[in-house]
XYZ file of C-alpha atoms in Angstrom:
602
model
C 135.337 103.648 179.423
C 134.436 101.018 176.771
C 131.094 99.708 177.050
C 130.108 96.540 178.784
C 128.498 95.240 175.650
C 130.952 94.850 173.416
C 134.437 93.814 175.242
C 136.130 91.158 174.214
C 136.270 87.938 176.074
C 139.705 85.796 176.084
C 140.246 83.974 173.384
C 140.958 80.589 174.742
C 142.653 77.732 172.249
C 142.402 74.564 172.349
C 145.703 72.631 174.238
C 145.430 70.124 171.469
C 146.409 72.749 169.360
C 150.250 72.553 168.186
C 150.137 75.450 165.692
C 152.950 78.379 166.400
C 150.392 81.503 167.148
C 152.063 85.159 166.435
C 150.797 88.125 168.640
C 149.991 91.227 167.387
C 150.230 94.261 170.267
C 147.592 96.690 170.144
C 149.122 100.249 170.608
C 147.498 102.283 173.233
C 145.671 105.638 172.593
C 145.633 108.881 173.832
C 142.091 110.259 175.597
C 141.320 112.903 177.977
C 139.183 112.590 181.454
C 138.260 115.669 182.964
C 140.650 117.658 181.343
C 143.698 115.059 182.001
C 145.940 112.902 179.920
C 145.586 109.320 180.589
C 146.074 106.119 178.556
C 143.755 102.912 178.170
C 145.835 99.379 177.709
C 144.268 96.938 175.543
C 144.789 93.199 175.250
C 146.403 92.015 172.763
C 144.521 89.547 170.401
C 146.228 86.117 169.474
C 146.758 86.172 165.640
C 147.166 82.545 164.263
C 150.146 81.841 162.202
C 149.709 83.206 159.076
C 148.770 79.581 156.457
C 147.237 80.530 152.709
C 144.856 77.571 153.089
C 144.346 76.923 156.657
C 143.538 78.613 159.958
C 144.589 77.070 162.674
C 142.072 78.829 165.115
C 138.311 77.817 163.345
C 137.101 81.137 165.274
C 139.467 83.567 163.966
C 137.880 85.549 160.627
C 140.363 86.936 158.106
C 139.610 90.418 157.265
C 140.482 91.083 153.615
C 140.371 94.933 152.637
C 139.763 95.854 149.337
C 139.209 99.421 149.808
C 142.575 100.119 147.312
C 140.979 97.952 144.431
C 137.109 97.880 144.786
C 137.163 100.715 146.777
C 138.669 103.038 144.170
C 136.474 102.001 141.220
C 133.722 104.412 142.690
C 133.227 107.190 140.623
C 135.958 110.269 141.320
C 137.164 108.320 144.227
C 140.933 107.565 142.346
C 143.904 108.236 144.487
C 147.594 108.496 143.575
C 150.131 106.353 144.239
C 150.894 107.864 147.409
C 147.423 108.483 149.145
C 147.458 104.686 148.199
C 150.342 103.819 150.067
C 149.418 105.956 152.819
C 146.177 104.190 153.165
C 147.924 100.941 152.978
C 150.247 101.612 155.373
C 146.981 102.633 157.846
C 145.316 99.359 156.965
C 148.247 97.593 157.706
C 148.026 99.295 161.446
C 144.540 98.531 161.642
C 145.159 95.060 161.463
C 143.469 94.047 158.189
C 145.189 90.143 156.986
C 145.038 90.792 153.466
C 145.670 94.115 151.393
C 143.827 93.735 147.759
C 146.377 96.925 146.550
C 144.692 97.125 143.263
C 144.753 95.696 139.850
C 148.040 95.392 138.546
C 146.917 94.923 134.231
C 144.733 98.190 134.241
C 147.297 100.685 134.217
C 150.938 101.454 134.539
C 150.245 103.780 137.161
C 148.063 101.128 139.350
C 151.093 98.426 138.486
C 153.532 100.823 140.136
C 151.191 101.621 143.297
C 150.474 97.966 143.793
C 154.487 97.018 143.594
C 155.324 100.374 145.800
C 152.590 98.823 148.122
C 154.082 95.370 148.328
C 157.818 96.318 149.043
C 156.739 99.099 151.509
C 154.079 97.575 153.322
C 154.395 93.753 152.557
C 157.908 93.803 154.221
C 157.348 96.072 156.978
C 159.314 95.815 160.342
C 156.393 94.653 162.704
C 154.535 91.898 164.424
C 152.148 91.788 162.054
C 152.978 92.084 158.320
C 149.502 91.842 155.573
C 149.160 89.941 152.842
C 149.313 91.899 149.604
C 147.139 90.999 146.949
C 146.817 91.774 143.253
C 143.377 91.537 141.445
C 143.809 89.591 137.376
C 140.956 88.563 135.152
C 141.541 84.566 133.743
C 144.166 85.146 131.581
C 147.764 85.150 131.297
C 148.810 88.632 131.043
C 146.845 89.751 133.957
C 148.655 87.373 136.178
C 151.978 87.774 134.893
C 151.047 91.314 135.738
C 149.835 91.010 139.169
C 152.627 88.158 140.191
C 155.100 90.943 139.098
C 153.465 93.692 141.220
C 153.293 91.613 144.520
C 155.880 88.806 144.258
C 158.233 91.619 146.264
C 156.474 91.193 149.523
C 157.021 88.422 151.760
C 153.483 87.467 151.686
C 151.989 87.562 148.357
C 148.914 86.598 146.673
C 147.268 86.642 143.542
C 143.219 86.969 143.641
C 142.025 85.329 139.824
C 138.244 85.832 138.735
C 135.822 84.838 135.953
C 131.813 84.898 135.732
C 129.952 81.626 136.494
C 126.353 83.279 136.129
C 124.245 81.929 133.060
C 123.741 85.678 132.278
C 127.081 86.317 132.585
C 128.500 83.617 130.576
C 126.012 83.984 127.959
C 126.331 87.879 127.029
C 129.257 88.781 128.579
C 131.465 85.889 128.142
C 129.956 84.239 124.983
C 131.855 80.989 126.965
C 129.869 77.323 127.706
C 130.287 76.480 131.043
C 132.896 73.700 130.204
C 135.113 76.336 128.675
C 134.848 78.675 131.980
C 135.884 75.966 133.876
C 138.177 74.727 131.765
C 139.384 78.797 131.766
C 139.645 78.699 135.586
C 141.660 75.220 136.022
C 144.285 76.369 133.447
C 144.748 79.781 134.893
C 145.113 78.860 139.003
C 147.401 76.280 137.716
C 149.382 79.210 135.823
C 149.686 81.506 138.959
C 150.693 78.551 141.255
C 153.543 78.021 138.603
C 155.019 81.382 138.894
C 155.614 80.592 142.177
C 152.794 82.044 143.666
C 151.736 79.951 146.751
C 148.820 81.573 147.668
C 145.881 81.742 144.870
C 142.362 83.197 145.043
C 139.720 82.200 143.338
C 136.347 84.059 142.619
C 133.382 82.631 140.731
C 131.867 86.280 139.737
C 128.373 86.589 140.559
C 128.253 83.424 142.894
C 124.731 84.957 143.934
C 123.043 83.911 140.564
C 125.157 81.207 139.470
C 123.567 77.253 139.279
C 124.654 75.674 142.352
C 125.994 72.401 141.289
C 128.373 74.443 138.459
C 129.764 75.873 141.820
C 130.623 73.033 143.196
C 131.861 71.494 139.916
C 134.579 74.573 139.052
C 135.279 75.038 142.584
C 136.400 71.438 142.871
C 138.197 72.143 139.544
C 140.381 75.154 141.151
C 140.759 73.535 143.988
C 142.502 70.951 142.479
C 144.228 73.237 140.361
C 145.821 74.649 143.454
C 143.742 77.605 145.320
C 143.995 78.802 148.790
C 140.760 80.474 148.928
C 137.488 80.416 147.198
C 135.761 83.786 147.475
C 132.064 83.579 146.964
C 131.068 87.246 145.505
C 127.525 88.473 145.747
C 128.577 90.751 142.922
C 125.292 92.394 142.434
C 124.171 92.216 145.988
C 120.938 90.042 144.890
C 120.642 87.937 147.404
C 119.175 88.560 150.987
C 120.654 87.354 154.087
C 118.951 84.096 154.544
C 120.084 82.781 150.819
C 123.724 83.647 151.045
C 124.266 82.132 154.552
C 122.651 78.581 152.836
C 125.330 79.287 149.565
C 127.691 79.435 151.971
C 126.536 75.956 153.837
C 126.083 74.357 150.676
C 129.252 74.844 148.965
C 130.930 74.391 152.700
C 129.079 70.890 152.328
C 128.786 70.087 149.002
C 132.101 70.827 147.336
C 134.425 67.965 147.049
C 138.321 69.466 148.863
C 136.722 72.415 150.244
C 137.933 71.121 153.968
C 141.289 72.367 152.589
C 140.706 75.866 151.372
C 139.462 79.016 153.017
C 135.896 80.398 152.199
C 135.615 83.905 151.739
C 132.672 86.241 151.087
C 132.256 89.539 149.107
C 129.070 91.315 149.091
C 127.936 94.207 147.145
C 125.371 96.851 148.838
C 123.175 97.290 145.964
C 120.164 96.128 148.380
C 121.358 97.829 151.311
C 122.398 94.341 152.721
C 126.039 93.765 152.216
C 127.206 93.612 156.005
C 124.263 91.667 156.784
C 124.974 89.387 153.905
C 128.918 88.751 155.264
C 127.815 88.139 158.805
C 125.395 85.476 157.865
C 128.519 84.002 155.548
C 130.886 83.697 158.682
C 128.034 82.266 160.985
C 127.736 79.615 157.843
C 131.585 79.335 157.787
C 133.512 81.372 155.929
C 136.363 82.451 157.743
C 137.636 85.309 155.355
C 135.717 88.236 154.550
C 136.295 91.140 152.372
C 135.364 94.284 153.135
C 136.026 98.383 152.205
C 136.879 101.115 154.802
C 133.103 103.566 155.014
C 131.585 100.740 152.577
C 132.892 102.450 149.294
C 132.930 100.615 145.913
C 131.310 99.677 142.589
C 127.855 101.438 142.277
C 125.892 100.926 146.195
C 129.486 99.809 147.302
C 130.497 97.184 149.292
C 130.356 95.468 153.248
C 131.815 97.871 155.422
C 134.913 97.099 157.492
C 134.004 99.213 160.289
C 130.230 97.680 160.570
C 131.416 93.833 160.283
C 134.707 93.860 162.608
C 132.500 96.236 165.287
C 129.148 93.831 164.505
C 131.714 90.939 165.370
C 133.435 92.273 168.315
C 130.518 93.681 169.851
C 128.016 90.072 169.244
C 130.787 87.160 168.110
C 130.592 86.075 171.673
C 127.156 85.651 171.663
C 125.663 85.173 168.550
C 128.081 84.114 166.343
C 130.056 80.995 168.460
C 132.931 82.887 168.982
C 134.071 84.361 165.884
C 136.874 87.279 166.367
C 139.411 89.045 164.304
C 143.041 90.749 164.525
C 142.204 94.168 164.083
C 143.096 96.734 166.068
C 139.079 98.659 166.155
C 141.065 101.916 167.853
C 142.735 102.907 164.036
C 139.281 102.629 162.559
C 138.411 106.396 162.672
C 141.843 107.546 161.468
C 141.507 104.911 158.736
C 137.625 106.174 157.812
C 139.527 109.594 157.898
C 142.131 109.500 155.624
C 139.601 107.335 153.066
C 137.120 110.043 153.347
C 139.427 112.627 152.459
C 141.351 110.828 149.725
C 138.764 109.407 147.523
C 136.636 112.485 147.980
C 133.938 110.609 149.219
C 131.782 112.076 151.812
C 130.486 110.065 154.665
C 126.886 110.357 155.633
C 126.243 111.795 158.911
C 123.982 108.701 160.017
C 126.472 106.342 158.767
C 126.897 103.157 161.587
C 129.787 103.448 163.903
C 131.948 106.236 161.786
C 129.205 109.168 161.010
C 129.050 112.403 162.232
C 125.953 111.457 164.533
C 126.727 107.865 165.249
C 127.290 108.705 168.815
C 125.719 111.828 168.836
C 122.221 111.953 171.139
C 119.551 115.142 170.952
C 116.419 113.185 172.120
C 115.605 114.637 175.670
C 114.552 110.760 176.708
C 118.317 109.506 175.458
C 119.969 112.433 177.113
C 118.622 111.589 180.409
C 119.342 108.043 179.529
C 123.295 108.954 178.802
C 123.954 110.985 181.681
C 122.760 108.342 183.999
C 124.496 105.646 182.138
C 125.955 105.449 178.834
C 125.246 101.986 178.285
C 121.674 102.749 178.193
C 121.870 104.137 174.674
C 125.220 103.284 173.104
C 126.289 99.773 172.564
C 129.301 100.725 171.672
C 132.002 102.968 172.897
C 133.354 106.066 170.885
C 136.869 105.382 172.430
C 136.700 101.975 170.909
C 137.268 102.775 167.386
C 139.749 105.520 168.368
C 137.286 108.397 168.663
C 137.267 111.063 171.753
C 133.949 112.660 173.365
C 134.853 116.314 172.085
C 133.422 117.276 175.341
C 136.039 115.839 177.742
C 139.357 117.804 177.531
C 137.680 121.384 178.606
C 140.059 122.772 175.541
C 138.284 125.817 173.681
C 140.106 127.381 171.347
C 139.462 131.228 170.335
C 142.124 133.968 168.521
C 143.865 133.978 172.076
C 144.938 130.400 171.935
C 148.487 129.362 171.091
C 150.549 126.079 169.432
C 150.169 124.218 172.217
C 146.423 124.610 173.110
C 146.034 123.877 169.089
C 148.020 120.760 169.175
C 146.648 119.581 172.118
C 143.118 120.034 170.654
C 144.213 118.458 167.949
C 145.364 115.374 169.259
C 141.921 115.059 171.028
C 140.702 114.439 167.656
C 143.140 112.239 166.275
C 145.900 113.840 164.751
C 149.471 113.784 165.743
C 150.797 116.841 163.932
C 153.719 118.978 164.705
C 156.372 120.902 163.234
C 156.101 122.742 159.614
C 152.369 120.863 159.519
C 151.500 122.425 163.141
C 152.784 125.844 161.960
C 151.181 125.879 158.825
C 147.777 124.947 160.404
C 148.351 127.341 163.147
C 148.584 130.053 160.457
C 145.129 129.005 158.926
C 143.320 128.840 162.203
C 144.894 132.074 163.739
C 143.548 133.793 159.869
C 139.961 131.696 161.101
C 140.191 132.846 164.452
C 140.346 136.632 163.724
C 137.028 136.310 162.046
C 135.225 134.039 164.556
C 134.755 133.926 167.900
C 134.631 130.187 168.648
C 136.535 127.946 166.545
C 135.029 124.310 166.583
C 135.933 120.802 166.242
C 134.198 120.887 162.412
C 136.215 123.830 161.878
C 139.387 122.368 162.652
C 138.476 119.128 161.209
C 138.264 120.933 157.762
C 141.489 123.175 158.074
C 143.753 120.185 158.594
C 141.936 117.980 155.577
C 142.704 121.116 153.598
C 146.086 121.498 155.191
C 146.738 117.409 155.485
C 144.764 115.566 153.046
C 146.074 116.992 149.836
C 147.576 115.288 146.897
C 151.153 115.928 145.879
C 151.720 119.411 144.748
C 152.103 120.417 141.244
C 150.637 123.447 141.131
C 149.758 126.145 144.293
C 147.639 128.847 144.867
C 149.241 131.876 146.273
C 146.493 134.584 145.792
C 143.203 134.874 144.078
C 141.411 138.205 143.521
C 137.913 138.473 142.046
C 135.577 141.607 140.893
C 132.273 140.777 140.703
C 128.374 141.534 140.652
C 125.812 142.422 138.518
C 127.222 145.410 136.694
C 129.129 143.702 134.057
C 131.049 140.335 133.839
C 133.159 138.762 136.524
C 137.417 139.260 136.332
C 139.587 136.874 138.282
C 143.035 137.342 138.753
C 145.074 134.342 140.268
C 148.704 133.771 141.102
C 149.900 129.657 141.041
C 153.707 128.494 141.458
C 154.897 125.217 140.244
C 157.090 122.861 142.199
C 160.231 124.992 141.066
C 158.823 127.835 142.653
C 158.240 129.971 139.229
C 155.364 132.110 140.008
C 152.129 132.199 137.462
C 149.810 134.955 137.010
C 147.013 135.698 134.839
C 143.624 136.790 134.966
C 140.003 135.624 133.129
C 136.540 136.837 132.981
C 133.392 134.868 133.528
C 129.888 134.608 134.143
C 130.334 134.423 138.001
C 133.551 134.473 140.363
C 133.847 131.175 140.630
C 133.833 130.823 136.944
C 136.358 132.774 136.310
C 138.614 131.887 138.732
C 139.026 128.231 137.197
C 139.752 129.876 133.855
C 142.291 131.588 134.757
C 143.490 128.420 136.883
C 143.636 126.490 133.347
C 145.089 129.341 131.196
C 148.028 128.697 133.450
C 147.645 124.850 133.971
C 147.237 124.591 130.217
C 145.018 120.727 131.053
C 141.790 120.631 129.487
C 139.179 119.160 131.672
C 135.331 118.574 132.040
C 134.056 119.672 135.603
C 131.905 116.909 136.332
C 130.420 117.842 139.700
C 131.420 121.053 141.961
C 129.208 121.024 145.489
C 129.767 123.595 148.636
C 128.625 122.980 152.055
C 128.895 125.036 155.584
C 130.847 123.040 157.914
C 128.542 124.196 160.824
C 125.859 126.918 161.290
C 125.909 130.724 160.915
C 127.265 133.304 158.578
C 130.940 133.134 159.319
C 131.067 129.510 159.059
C 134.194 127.619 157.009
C 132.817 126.861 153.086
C 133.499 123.170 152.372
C 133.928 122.638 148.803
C 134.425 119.438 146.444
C 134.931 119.196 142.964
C 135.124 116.357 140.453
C 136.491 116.312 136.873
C 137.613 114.178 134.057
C 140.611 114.624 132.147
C 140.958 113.666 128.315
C 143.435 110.497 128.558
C 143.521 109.315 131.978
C 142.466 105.381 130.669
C 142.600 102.124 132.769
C 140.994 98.987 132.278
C 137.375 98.114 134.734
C 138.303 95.254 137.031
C 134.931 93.532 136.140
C 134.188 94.797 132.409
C 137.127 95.047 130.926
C 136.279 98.140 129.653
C 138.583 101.180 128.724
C 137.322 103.383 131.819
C 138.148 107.591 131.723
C 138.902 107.995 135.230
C 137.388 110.708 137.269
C 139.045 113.157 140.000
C 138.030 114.779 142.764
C 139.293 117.811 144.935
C 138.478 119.269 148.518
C 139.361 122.878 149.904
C 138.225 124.450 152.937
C 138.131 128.432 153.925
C 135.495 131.158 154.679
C 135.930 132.520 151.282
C 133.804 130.848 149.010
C 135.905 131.320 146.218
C 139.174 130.516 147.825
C 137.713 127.382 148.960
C 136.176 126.713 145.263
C 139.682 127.513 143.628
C 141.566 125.304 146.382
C 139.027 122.475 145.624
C 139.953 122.993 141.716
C 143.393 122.874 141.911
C 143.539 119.748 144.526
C 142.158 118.492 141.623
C 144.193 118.988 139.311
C 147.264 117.960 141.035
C 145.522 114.913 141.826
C 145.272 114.301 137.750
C 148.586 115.877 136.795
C 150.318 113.098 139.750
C 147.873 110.076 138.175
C 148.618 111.315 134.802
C 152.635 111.725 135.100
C 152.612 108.867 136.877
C 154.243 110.391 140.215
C 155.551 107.992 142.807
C 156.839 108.996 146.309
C 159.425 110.387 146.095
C 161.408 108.488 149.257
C 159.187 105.658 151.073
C 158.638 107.422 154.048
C 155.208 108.521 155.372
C 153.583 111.890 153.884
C 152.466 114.049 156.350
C 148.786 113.027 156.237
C 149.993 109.306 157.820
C 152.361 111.244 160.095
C 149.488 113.425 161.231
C 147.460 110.074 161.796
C 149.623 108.193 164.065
């Protein structure tokens, strides 16, 4: 079923090549033609032997993920410990080479994910095991820091940075340019005496820096004992033309370079990040860093999905051959569980994972599709792991039972069965009563509010609300704790939703600033589910910024989902909260295997 236009070809190496190549077996995936099971097998892609400064296939691109790090510095989009290490452990199925798990010096709390990260998922039992990277400014207590948080796994790294801008050096750094390289040269050195053998390098703001003070301090670092050179497009300034020829000309120009990796980074500030990181491979960088559904710093950053599909789909053609090692079938799952942790939602017209990426209404494409699907999709759905929701003939109304629900649900990605399956089959018999079709949105947002949830602190049990325009609005709601003690109290405000939080945080006792509450339909008509997110900032929740160095006062963000408006307001709220309360208290899993939300994903 995969379109014609973007299958791979074979991968044929060179028979001069002596390198040891490893393997890494694509699983297959579950999807449904004319109402019947059957299962696709894919080819496995040959992975190159895993060197920190050398690949021994020139056409095979590194992808380097940064979704944990960059990723989580957009605004509400932090995650605790464990949605981290879920997320990790689905990047490390989707194939990604390198896992940037955060940045070890800006908190405890990130420390302790990044170190969870690198014993879990940097020594996992499997053909394929990621490189697990920690993020440090130049200095010595950030790498300390990050060598400590990733030395566990078996293939660690530690990813140094310092501004090489005029602007940046000037105002920000109040450094000459000797001193910054001086700064740099010192500092590689320092990780690669730890013991680290495998040292990134980033010149911030590449994009605007002097080009022959590139080449200078990257020949300095080089020296000094870096793997890769990264070149960041920090502010996404440049356009896609200009990068490609930075690329070039430090490929050409910069004396050693033959034995390091290039890598690229590009913000999205112009709307040209993925266009940016293509033009660096064609130029010859070979390692590219990327975020699942683009998220990061301010526009965010190149987006996984949209460089390893833009590959696979034209690295044949356009692009001499170029391929990676991931596995494009976990890419929904992995857009999913993003999505749903950081709390950030994904436009519908996003490219390859939005709601209408493959959807078609124009009469003229219609036609087109039904004669040949190829005429109007370049790529397949099935390729990135998602399923026509058209194809099983499975409609679910009050009637339906377990196993027309789990069936349905597997359609659309999720693997979910015992207590999960019978908690969810309790929310969407309570849905079904009240509508006559249940759809695919529908169920989509009763297993993120079932699924996708932070570690519980506090729960709701029962809300009750009086309202309208007689007089003020009372709330009564009833919370237990993760003993089990049961919490009730009640509030007045100026609406129902108002008043429901109150009461929420006479018995939560955490003072908070809601930053940002928003409520959506999930489809149309008057019984539809009420989507609602929330975002709010606590009082003490500190880290450090990655670039800055600033003291940052992290943000939070909660989802909920039922026909109840206020239910699924008061369900956002307290998702929140338990999202702070497990960042703030520092909360670790509590055993290393999966939560539910990765078990529901497999």
């Amino acid at each position: 079923m995969a379109s014609s236009f973007c299958k791979h070809s074979p991968i044929v190496h060179s028979p001069t090549t002596s390198f040891p190549s490893r393997k890494i077996t694509l699983r297959s995936f579950r999807f449904f033609r004319n109402g019947s099971p059957t299962t696709a097998v894919r080819c496995s892609l040959r992975r190159p032997e895993y060197i920190p400064n050398h690949i021994p296939d020139p056409k095979y691109v590194r992808i380097f993920d940064t979704t944990l790090r960059d990723g989580e510095q957009s605004p509400g989009a932090t995650m605790t410990t464990k949605e981290k290490l879920d997320i990790a452990r689905q990047l490390a199925r989707l194939g990604v080479d390198i896992i940037e798990a955060g940045f070890p010096a800006s908190s405890e709390a990130d420390f302790e994910a990044v170190k969870l990260i690198a014993t879990e998922v940097g020594n996992v039992d499997s053909d394929h095991i990621p490189v697990i990277c920690g993020l440090a400014r130049c200095n010595k207590r950030d790498i300390e820091k990050s060598w400590e948080a990733v030395k566990l796994a078996k293939k660690p790294r530690i990813h140094t940075f310092i501004a090489t801008s005029e602007i940046h050096m000037k105002f920000k750094l109040k450094m000459t340019p000797e001193e910054v390289i001086e700064k740099a040269r010192s500092m590689v050195a320092y990780a690669r005496s730890l013991g680290c053998n495998d040292v990134e390098f980033s010149p911030e703001d590449a994009g605007r820096s002097d080009r022959e003070f590139l080449y200078e301090i990257l020949e300095e670092v080089i020296k000094a004992g870096a793997t890769t050179l990264n070149i960041p497009d920090t502010v996404g300034y440049t356009l896609p033309t200009e990068f490609g020829q930075l690329i070039a000309d430090i490929k050409a120009n910069t004396p050693g370079i033959e034995n390091v990796i290039i890598s690229t980074h590009c913000q999205n500030d112009l709307g040209l990040s993925t266009a940016n990181t293509l033009a660096g491979a064609a130029s010859g960088a070979r390692q590219l860093e990327v975020t699942i559904n683009g998220i990061g710093e301010r526009a965010g950053n190149a987006s996984l999905e949209e460089v390893v599909m833009a590959l696979k789909c034209r690295g044949e053609q356009v692009l001499d051959g170029l391929y990676t090692g991931i596995n494009t079938q976990h890419i929904i799952m992995a857009s999913k569980m993003v999505e749903e942790f950081s709390g950030l939602r994904i436009q519908p017209h996003k490219a390859i994972v939005g709601a209408n990426a493959f959807a078609h209404e124009s009469g003229i494409h219609q036609d087109g599709m039904l004669k040949h699907k190829n005429t109007y999709e370049i790529i397949s759905p099935e390729d990135i792991g998602l399923l026509r929701s058209n194809e099983s003939g499975i409609t679910l109304g009050k009637l339906s039972g377990r196993h027309a629900l789990k069936a349905k649900m597997l359609e659309l990605g999720y693997d979910i069965d015992g207590n999960e399956l019978n908690d969810l089959f309790t929310r969407f018999k309570a849905v079904a009563g009240n509508k006559k079709l249940i759809t695919d949105d529908d169920l989509v947002a009763l297993v993120s509010d079932e699924v996708f949830q932070p570690q519980v602190v506090w729960k709701l049990e029962d809300v009750q609300v009086t309202c309208g325009s007689l007089g003020l609005s009372t709330a009564t709601v009833k919370l237990t704790n993760v003993n089990g003690d049961e919490h009730i109290t009640c509030s007045v405000g100026s609406g129902p939703v108002d008043a429901s939080y109150k009461a929420v945080d006479l018995i939560v006792k955490v003072p908070v600033t809601l930053l940002e509450y928003t409520m959506s339909a999930v489809n149309e008509g008057i019984d539809a589910i009420a989507r609602t997110r929330v975002l709010i900032r606590g009082e003490d929740n500190v880290t450090t910024h990655a670039v800055t160095g600033e003291p940052v006062n992290r943000a939070f963000s909660g989802t909920g989902a039922s026909m109840d408006i206020v239910i699924s307001s008061v369900r956002a709220y307290i998702g929140a909260l338990n999202k702070l309360l497990g960042f703030k208290n520092r909360l670790k899993a509590d055993d290393p295997s999966e939560s539910k939300a990765v078990n529901a994903l497999k």
